[in-house]
XYZ file of C-alpha atoms in Angstrom:
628
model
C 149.567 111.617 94.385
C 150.554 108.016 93.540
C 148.818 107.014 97.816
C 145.702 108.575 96.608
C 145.586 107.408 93.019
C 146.441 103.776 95.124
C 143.560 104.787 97.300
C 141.185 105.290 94.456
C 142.087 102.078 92.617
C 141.581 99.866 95.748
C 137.987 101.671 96.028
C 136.828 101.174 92.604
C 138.128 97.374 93.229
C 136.245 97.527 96.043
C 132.895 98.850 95.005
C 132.795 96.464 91.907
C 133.281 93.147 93.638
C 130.669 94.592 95.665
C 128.081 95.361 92.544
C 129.789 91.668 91.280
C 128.105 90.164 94.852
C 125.456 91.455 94.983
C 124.245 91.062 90.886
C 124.957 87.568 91.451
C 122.258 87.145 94.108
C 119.621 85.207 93.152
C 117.319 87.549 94.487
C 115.946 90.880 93.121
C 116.599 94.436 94.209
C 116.368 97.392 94.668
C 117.229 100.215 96.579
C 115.050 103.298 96.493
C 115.726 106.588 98.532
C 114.309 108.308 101.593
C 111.955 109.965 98.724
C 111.089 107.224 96.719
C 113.581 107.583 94.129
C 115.234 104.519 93.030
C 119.250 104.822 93.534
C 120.332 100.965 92.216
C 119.132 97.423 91.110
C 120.877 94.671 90.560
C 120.624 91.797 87.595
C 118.381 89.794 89.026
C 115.952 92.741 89.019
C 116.401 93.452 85.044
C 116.237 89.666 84.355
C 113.044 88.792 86.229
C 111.590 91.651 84.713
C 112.414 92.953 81.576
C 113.572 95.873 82.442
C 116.883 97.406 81.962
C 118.892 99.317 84.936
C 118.653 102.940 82.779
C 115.065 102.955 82.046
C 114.295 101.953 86.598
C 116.607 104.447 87.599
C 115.208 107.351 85.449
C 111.996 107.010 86.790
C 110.509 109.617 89.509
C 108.676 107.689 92.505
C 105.363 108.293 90.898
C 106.714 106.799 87.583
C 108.194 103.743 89.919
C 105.331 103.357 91.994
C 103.253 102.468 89.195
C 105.594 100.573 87.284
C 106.198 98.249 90.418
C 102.417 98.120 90.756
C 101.662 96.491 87.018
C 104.210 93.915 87.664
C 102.032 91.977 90.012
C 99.071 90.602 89.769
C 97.870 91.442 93.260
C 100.531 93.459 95.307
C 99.163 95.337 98.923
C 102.110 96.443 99.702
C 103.499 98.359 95.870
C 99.440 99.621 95.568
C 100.413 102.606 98.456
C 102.899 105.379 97.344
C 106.634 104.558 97.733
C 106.839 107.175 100.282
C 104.817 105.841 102.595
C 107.261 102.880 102.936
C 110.447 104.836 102.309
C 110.096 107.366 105.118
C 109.496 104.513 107.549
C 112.891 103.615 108.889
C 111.928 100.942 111.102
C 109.547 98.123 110.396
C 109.877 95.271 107.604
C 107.177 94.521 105.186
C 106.349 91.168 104.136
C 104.108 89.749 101.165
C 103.274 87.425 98.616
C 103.417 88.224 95.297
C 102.769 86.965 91.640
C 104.236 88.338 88.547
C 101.923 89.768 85.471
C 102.630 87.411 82.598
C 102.871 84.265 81.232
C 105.489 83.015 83.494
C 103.317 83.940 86.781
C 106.460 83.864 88.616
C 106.115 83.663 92.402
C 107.799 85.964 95.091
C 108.642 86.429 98.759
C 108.711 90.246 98.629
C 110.094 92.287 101.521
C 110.722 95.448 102.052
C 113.869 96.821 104.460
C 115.143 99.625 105.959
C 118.623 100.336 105.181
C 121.367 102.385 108.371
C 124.335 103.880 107.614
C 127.398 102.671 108.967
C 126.617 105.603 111.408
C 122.897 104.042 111.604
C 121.874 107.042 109.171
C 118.690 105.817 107.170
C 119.684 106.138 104.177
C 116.945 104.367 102.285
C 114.619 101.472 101.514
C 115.385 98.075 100.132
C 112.600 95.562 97.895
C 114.105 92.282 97.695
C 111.913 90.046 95.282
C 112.967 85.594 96.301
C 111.670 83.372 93.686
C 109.580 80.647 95.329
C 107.946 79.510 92.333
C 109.469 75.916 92.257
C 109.112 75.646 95.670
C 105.358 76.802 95.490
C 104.720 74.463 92.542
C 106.408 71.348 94.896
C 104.267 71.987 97.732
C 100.951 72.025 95.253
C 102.189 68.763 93.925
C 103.193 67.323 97.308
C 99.648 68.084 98.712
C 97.907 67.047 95.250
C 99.725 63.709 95.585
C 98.947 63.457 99.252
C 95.540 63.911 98.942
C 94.759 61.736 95.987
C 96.731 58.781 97.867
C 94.791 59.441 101.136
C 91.547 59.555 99.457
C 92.429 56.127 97.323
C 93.909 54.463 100.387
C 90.752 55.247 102.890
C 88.230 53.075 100.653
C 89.788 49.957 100.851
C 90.416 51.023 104.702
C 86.797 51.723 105.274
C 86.322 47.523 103.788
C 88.808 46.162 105.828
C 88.014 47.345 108.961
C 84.133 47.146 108.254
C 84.049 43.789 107.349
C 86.817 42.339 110.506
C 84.390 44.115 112.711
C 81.597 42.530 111.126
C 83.661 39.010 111.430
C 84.680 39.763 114.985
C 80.561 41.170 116.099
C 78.630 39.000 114.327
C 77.641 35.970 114.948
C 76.107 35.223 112.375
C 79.309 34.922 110.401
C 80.217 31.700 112.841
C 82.271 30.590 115.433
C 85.641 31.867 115.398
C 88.400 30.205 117.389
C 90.698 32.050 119.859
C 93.748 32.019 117.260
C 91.566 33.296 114.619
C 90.249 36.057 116.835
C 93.675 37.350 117.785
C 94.545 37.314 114.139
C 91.837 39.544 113.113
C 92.440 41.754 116.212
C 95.875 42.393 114.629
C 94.231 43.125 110.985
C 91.725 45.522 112.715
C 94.489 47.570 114.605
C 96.579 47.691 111.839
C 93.567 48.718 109.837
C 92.770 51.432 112.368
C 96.615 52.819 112.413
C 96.768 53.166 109.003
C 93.457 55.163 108.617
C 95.177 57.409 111.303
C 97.542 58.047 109.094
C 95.741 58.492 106.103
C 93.471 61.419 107.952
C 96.671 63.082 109.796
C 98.274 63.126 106.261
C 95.207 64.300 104.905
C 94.544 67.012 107.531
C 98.111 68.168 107.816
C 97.789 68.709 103.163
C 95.056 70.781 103.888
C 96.112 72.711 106.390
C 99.155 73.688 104.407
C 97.234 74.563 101.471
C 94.769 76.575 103.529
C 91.911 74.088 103.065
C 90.868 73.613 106.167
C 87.379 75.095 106.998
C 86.632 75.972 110.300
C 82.439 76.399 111.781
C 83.187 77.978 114.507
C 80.336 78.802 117.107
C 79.692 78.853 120.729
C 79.675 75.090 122.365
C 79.561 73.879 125.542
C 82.981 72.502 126.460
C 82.048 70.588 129.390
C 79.324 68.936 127.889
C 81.118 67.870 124.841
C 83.757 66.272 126.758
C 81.515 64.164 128.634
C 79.472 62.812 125.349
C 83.062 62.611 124.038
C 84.413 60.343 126.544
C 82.221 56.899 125.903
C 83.900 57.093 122.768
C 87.432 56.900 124.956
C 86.356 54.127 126.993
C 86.692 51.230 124.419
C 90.422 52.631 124.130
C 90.917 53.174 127.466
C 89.130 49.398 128.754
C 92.056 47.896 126.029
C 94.958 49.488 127.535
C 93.620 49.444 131.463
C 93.714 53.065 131.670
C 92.029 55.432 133.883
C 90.223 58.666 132.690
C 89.822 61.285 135.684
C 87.386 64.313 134.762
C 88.014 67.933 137.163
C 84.985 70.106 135.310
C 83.344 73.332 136.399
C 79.665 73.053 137.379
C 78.571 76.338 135.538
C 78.221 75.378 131.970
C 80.911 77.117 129.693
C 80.759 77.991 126.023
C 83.878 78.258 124.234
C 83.728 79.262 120.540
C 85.165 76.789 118.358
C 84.319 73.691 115.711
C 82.986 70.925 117.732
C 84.567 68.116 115.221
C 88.143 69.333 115.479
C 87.587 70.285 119.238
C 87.057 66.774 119.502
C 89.870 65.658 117.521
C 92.062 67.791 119.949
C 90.904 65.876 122.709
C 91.067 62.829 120.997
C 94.862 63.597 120.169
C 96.177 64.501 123.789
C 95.788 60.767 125.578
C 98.435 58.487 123.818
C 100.392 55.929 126.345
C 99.916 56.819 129.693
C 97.798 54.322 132.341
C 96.262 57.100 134.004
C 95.349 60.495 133.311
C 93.119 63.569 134.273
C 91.349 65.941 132.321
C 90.571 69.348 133.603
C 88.360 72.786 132.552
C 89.428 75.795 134.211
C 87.654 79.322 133.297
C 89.966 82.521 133.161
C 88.550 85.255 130.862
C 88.834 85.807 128.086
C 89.706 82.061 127.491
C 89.067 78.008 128.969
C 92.332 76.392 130.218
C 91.921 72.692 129.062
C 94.602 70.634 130.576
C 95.087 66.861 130.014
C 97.607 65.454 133.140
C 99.099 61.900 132.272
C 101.110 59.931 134.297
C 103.493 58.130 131.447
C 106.837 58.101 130.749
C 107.485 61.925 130.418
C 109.729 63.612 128.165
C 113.267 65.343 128.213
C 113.918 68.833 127.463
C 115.525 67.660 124.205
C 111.991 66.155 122.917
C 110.247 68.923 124.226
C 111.639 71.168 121.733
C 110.784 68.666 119.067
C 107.533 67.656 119.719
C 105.651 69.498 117.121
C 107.770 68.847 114.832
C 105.911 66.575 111.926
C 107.052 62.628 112.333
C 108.745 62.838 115.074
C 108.814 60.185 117.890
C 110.219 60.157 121.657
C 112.929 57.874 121.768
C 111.697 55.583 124.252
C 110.814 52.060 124.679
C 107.846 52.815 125.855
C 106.584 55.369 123.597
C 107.930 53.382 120.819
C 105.779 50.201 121.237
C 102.635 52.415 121.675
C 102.743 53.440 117.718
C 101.376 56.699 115.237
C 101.896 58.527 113.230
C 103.951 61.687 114.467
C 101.457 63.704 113.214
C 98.804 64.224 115.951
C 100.370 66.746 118.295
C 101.582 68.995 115.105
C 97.804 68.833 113.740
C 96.849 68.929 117.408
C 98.656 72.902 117.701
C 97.510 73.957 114.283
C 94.105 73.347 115.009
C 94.201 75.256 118.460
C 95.887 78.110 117.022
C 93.310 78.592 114.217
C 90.728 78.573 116.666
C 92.155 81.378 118.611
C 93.998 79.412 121.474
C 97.180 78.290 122.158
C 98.980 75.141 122.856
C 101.241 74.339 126.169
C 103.518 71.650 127.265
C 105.493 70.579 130.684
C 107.006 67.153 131.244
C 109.804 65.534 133.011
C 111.068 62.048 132.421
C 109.836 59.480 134.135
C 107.173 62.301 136.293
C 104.491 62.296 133.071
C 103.237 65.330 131.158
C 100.440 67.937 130.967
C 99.663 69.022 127.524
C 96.921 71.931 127.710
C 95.447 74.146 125.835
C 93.025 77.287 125.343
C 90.166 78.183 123.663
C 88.493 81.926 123.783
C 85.061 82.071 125.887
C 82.199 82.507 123.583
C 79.715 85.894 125.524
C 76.535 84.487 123.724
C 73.939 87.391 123.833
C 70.245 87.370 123.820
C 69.945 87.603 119.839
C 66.953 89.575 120.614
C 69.140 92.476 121.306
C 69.612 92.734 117.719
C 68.446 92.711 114.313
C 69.467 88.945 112.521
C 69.245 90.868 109.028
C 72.282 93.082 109.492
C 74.646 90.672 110.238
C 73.992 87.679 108.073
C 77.407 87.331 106.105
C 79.143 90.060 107.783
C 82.443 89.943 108.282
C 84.452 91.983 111.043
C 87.952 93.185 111.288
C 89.013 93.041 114.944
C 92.783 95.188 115.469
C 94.667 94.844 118.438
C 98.268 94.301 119.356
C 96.817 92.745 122.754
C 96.560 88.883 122.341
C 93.966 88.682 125.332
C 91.421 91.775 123.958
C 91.731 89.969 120.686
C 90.439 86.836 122.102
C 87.636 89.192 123.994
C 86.078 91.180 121.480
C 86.270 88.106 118.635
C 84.156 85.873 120.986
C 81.614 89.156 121.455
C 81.710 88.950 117.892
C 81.338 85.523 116.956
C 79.005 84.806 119.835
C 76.515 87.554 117.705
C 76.763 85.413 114.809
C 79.734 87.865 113.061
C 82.316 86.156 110.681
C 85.992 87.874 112.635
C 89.427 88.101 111.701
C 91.821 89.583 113.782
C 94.587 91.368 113.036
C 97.874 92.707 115.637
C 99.594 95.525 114.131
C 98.952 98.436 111.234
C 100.771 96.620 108.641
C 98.748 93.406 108.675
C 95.621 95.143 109.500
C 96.260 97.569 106.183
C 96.893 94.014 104.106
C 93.749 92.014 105.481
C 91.595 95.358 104.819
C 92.836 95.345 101.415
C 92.248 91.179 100.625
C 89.677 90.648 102.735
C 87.435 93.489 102.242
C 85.936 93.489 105.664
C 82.505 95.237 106.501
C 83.595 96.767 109.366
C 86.483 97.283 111.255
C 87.376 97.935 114.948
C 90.667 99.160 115.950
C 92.724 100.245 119.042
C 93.625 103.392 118.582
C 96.607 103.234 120.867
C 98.737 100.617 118.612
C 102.951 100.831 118.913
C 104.605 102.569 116.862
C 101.359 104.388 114.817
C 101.637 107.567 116.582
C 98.592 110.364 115.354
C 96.600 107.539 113.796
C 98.278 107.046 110.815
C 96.630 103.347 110.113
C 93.458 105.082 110.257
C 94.551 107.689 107.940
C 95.978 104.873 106.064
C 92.950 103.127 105.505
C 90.807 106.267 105.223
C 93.221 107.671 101.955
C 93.738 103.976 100.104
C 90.630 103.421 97.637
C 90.234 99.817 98.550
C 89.824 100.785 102.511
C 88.468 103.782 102.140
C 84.821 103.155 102.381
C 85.140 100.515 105.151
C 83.194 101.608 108.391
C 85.938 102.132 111.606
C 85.248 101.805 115.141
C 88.087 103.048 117.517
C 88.491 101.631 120.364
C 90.494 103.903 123.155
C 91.320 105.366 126.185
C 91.923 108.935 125.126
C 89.085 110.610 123.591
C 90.320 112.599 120.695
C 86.510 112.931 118.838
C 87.581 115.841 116.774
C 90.512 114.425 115.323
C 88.577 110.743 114.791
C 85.855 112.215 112.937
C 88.077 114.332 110.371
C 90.035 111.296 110.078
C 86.790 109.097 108.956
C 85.986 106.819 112.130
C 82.836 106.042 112.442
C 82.097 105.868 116.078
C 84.381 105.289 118.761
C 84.101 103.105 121.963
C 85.813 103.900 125.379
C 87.857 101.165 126.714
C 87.102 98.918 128.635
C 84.490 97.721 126.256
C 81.095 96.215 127.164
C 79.844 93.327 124.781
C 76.250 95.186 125.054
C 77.655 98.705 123.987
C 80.070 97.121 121.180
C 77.209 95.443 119.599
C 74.783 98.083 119.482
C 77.372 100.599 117.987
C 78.114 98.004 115.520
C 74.192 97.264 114.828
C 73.920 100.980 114.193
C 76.757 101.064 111.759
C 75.490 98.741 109.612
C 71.658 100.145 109.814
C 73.615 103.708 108.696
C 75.077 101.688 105.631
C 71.913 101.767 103.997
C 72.325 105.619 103.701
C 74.018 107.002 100.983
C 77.607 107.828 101.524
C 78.588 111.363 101.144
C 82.409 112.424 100.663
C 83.843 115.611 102.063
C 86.512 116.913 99.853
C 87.779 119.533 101.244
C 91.582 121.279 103.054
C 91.880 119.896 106.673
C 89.975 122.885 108.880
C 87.838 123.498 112.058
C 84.951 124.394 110.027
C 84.826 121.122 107.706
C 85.067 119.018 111.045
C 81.885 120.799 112.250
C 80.446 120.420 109.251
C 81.345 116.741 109.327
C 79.825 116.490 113.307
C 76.791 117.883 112.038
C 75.769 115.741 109.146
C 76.718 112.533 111.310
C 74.338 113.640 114.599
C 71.130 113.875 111.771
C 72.378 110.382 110.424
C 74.112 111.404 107.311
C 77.284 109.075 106.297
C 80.311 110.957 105.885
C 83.865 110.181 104.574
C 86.983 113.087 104.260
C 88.820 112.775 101.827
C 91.421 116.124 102.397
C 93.271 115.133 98.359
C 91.565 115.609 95.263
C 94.156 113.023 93.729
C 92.491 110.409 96.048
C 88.858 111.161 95.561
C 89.592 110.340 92.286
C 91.078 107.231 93.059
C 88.010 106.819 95.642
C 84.968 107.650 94.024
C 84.388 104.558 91.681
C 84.772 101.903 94.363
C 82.994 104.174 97.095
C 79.628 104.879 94.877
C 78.714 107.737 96.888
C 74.950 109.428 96.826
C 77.157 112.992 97.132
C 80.050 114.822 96.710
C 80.813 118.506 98.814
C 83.894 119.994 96.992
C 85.547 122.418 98.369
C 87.186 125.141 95.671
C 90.140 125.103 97.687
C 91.105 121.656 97.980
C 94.975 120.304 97.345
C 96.513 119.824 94.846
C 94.465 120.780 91.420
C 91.781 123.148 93.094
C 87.871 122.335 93.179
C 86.900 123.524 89.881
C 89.594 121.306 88.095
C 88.602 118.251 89.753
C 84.866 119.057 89.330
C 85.819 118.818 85.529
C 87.610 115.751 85.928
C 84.371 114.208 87.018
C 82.297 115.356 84.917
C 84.737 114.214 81.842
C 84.095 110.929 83.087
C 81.253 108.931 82.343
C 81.376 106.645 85.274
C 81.059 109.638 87.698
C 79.354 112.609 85.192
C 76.042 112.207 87.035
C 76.934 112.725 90.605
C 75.448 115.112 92.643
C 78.174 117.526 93.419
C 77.843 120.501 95.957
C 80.463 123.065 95.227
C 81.677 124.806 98.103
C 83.676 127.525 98.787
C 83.308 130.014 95.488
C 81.891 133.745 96.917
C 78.694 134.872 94.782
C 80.626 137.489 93.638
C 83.244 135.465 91.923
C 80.514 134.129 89.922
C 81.299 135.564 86.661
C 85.345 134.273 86.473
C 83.646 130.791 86.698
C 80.332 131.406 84.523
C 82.131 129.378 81.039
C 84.198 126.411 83.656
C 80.720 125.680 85.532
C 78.036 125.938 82.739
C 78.555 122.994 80.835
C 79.324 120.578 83.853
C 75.385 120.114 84.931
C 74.421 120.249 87.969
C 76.149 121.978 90.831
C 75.163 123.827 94.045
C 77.206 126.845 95.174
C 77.303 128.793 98.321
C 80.096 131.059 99.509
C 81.177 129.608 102.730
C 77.400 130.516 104.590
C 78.561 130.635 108.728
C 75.365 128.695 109.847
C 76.043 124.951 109.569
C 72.376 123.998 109.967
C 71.879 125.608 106.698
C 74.441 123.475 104.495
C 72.892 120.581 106.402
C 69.033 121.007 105.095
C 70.563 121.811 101.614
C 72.947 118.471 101.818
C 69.887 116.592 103.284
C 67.380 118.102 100.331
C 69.919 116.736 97.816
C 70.043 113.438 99.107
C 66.141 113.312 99.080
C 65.854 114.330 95.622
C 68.127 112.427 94.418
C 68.766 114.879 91.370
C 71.399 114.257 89.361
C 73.393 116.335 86.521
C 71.201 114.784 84.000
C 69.460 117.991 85.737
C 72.085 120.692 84.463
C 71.477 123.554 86.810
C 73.199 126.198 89.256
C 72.026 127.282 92.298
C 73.627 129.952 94.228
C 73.388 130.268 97.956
């Protein structure tokens, strides 16, 4: 009695240094079940927002879910229900988010999942870090940054305008060798410290996100050969060499031209001789730059992107900068779609190369200029190299692209970025079934976003109930991807209709059949998320099935119809047998107008009625019923 009452003690010590730990992290938390329920939070959680322990914990995972959700301002990842997150046991969500209120408090917010000793899931955990001092120091570090730069490159501009104008012109008089070397000093100085003042510049922007980048398709061989005249002065200075190796066939890369050239113009530094090469390899252009300098040890390898830093050499030493170039160097690759690459020995020189994605220009005859003015195109795939393939298709049509390499960031871009269309592999790890698609297809934001798949298994059936809108078999043709893409966005101008109806054979038909006579179709299988749906979507019709989950047909066609925002839709009501008529005379009379047929067997016929509606355009300020 007195081991177990020992026993008991030690764990009750136990678990409250435990709860003593972890309340005085100085992050938030808490821990929700496999369902969604919350089991715990600690202080930090109560004090960041207002709430106390009792009043989380009694909550159901509907209650939570939207309680998280009006904490933030904008919050991706709490807008889905907690279940979606708490039966993954796997992955780790990441965001950024900002509290409702006053304070505007600023988080890292991830989300965990939590093994048993036994590696039992056993649960989720949010963890909310505050960041908001360290958010409000990098704003003021890159305000102060950029007003210095922009103060310090006036004067800059004068000084080395007017000791070029001393040193050019003769005009100005004789100058004598001493005073000639003097000035030569003042005008590299002058030129080092406007080096600085742009790499500072660039490298504030580019952690604020400033940066703007015009990408389109350019010829890289041709602009490094206007590009290098503007080398030579350099070059004639320090008796270097400059060795081009280019491909004959002209090839367009897609990128900015200005900070193309600025990557180039980064890459030569001390060497006396060096070589410059283009080599093709779809989807991208190998650019390598070959020097024969002073090389560099592992050790500085591993460092060399690393902001201010400088080899510890002699050599590199006298040369000068700024430290900066080879970090804004590999930030401007890797927002153009390329990546950066380094090899070097001591003493044997380096090669510093990088890649840029091949731009497949079409002939923009091949399709319409008005559809794709602004447009802006979600590209998923968890291959780097397709990524690179279909966004230079894409851009080389004159699209705006994003790319995105898993579900979770695709399902956070689609929700910020509000793309017009996307295209995703269907065969993406670890979403088994689809369930991004599905995803997208059941969240309000996403839902009305056009989807191509792109895949090598052709599961039509279960794409079309889903919501895709087309589907492409791998490997993909730039010809075939544009013109199901043109067609897409021609079908936009249709009005959307949504399916709401139970998951069955005979709705997928249905579904086949209005898309082969050019009707627009979304499923929506939950009468809980047409709701959610139908304000954003702004659809020209509405089939609802009598049968659908979880409130039934005629209790969500009264929901509507309650609501002024959606009381004139045209609704189709499917699914109630002529002879139940009379049950339903008093529910369906004062709702307006509503088409009924019991569950006719010849899909062509719901088809003309669907496509008659559309065409009419009548509305319930029409208060009718028609019985089929």
């Amino acid at each position: 009695m007195q081991l177990a009452e020992a026993n008991y003690a030690q764990l009750e010590h136990t678990k409250s240094q435990l709860r003593a730990i972890i309340d005085a992290s100085q992050e938030a938390m808490l821990f929700l079940s496999p369902d969604g329920r919350p089991l715990k939070v600690n202080m930090r959680f109560t004090d960041f927002f207002g709430l106390d322990d009792t009043t989380v914990l009694s909550q159901s995972a509907d209650q939570l879910a939207a309680l998280l959700k009006g904490l933030f301002v904008d919050a991706p990842l709490l807008d889905r229900p907690l279940t979606w997150d708490t039966t993954d046991q796997e992955h780790i969500f990441r965001e950024q988010q900002v509290q409702v209120g006053p304070e505007r408090r600023e988080f890292d917010f991830a989300s965990l999942p939590v093994m048993n000793v036994d590696q039992t899931y056993i649960g989720r955990l949010y963890v909310w870090h505050d960041v908001t001092h360290e958010r409000e120091i990098d704003r003021m570090k890159s305000g102060f940054v950029s007003m210095v730069s922009h103060e310090l490159r006036t004067p800059l501009t004068s000084i080395k305008g007017y000791v070029d104008l001393i040193l050019t012109d003769e005009t100005v008089g004789e100058l004598t060798g001493l005073q000639r070397e003097f000035l030569g000093i003042v005008r590299n100085n002058a030129r080092r410290l406007m080096s600085l003042v742009n790499d500072l510049l660039d490298l504030s922007h580019m952690e604020s996100g400033k940066i703007e980048l015009h990408c389109k398709p350019l010829d890289i061989t041709l602009l490094i050969r206007e590009l290098l005249p503007s080398f030579q002065p350099g070059l004639d200075e320090k008796r270097q060499t400059f060795t081009l190796h280019l491909p004959e066939k002209a090839s367009k890369v897609l990128g900015d031209a200005d900070r193309v050239t600025q990557i180039l113009s980064n890459l030569p530094s001390n060497a006396h001789k060096y070589d410059l090469s283009v080599e093709i390899a779809e989807p991208v252009a190998h650019v390598e730059v070959n020097d024969s300098g002073i090389g560099l040890s592992t050790e500085e390898q591993a460092k060399l992107f690393t902001p201010f830093y400088r080899a510890h050499n002699p050599a590199a030493e006298a040369v000068g900068g700024t430290g900066l170039g080879l970090v804004i160097t590999r930030s401007l690759v890797e927002m153009q779609g390329g990546e950066i690459q380094v090899s070097s020995e001591p003493g044997q020189g380096s090669t510093f190369g990088f890649t840029l994605p091949l731009a497949h220009v079409l002939d923009p005859s091949t399709f319409p200029q008005e559809t794709l003015l602004g447009k802006r195109i979600l590209v998923v795939d968890d291959d780097t190299d397709t990524r690179h393939l279909l966004r230079s298709y894409l851009q080389g049509a004159g699209y705006e692209v994003m790319t995105a390499p898993n579900a979770m960031t695709t399902f956070q871009l689609a929700r910020t970025a509000r793309p017009d269309l996307i295209t995703l592999d269907m065969l993406l790890p670890n979403t088994a079934d689809l369930p991004i698609l599905e995803l997208l297809k059941s969240d309000a934001i996403t839902a009305s976003i056009p989807v191509i798949l792109l895949t090598v298994v052709n599961n039509d059936g279960q794409r079309r109930l889903l919501g895709a809108t087309d589907y492409l078999d791998k490997p993909i043709e730039a010809s075939d991807l544009l013109q199901r893409i043109t067609t897409v966005f021609a079908d936009l101008t249709q009005s959307l209709i949504l399916l709401v109806a139970p998951s069955s054979k005979r709705h997928e038909l249905l579904i086949s059949a209005l898309r082969e006579v050019g009707h627009r179709v979304t499923f929506v299988p939950d009468g809980r998320k047409l709701l959610a749906l139908v304000k954003r979507a702004h659809p020209g019709l509405i089939i609802l099935d009598a049968t659908v989950p979880p409130m039934g047909g005629l209790a969500l066609l009264q929901a509507l119809r309650a609501d002024p925002a959606t009381y004139n839709l045209p609704i189709i009501m499917n699914g109630i047998q002529p002879g139940e008529l009379g049950m339903h005379w008093q529910t369906l009379t004062p709702i307006g107008y509503v088409d009924i047929w019991g569950n006719p067997s010849h899909v062509k016929a719901i088809v003309q009625v669907i496509t008659q509606r559309l065409q009419t355009g009548t509305s319930a300020s029409d208060p009718q019923i028609t019985i089929m």
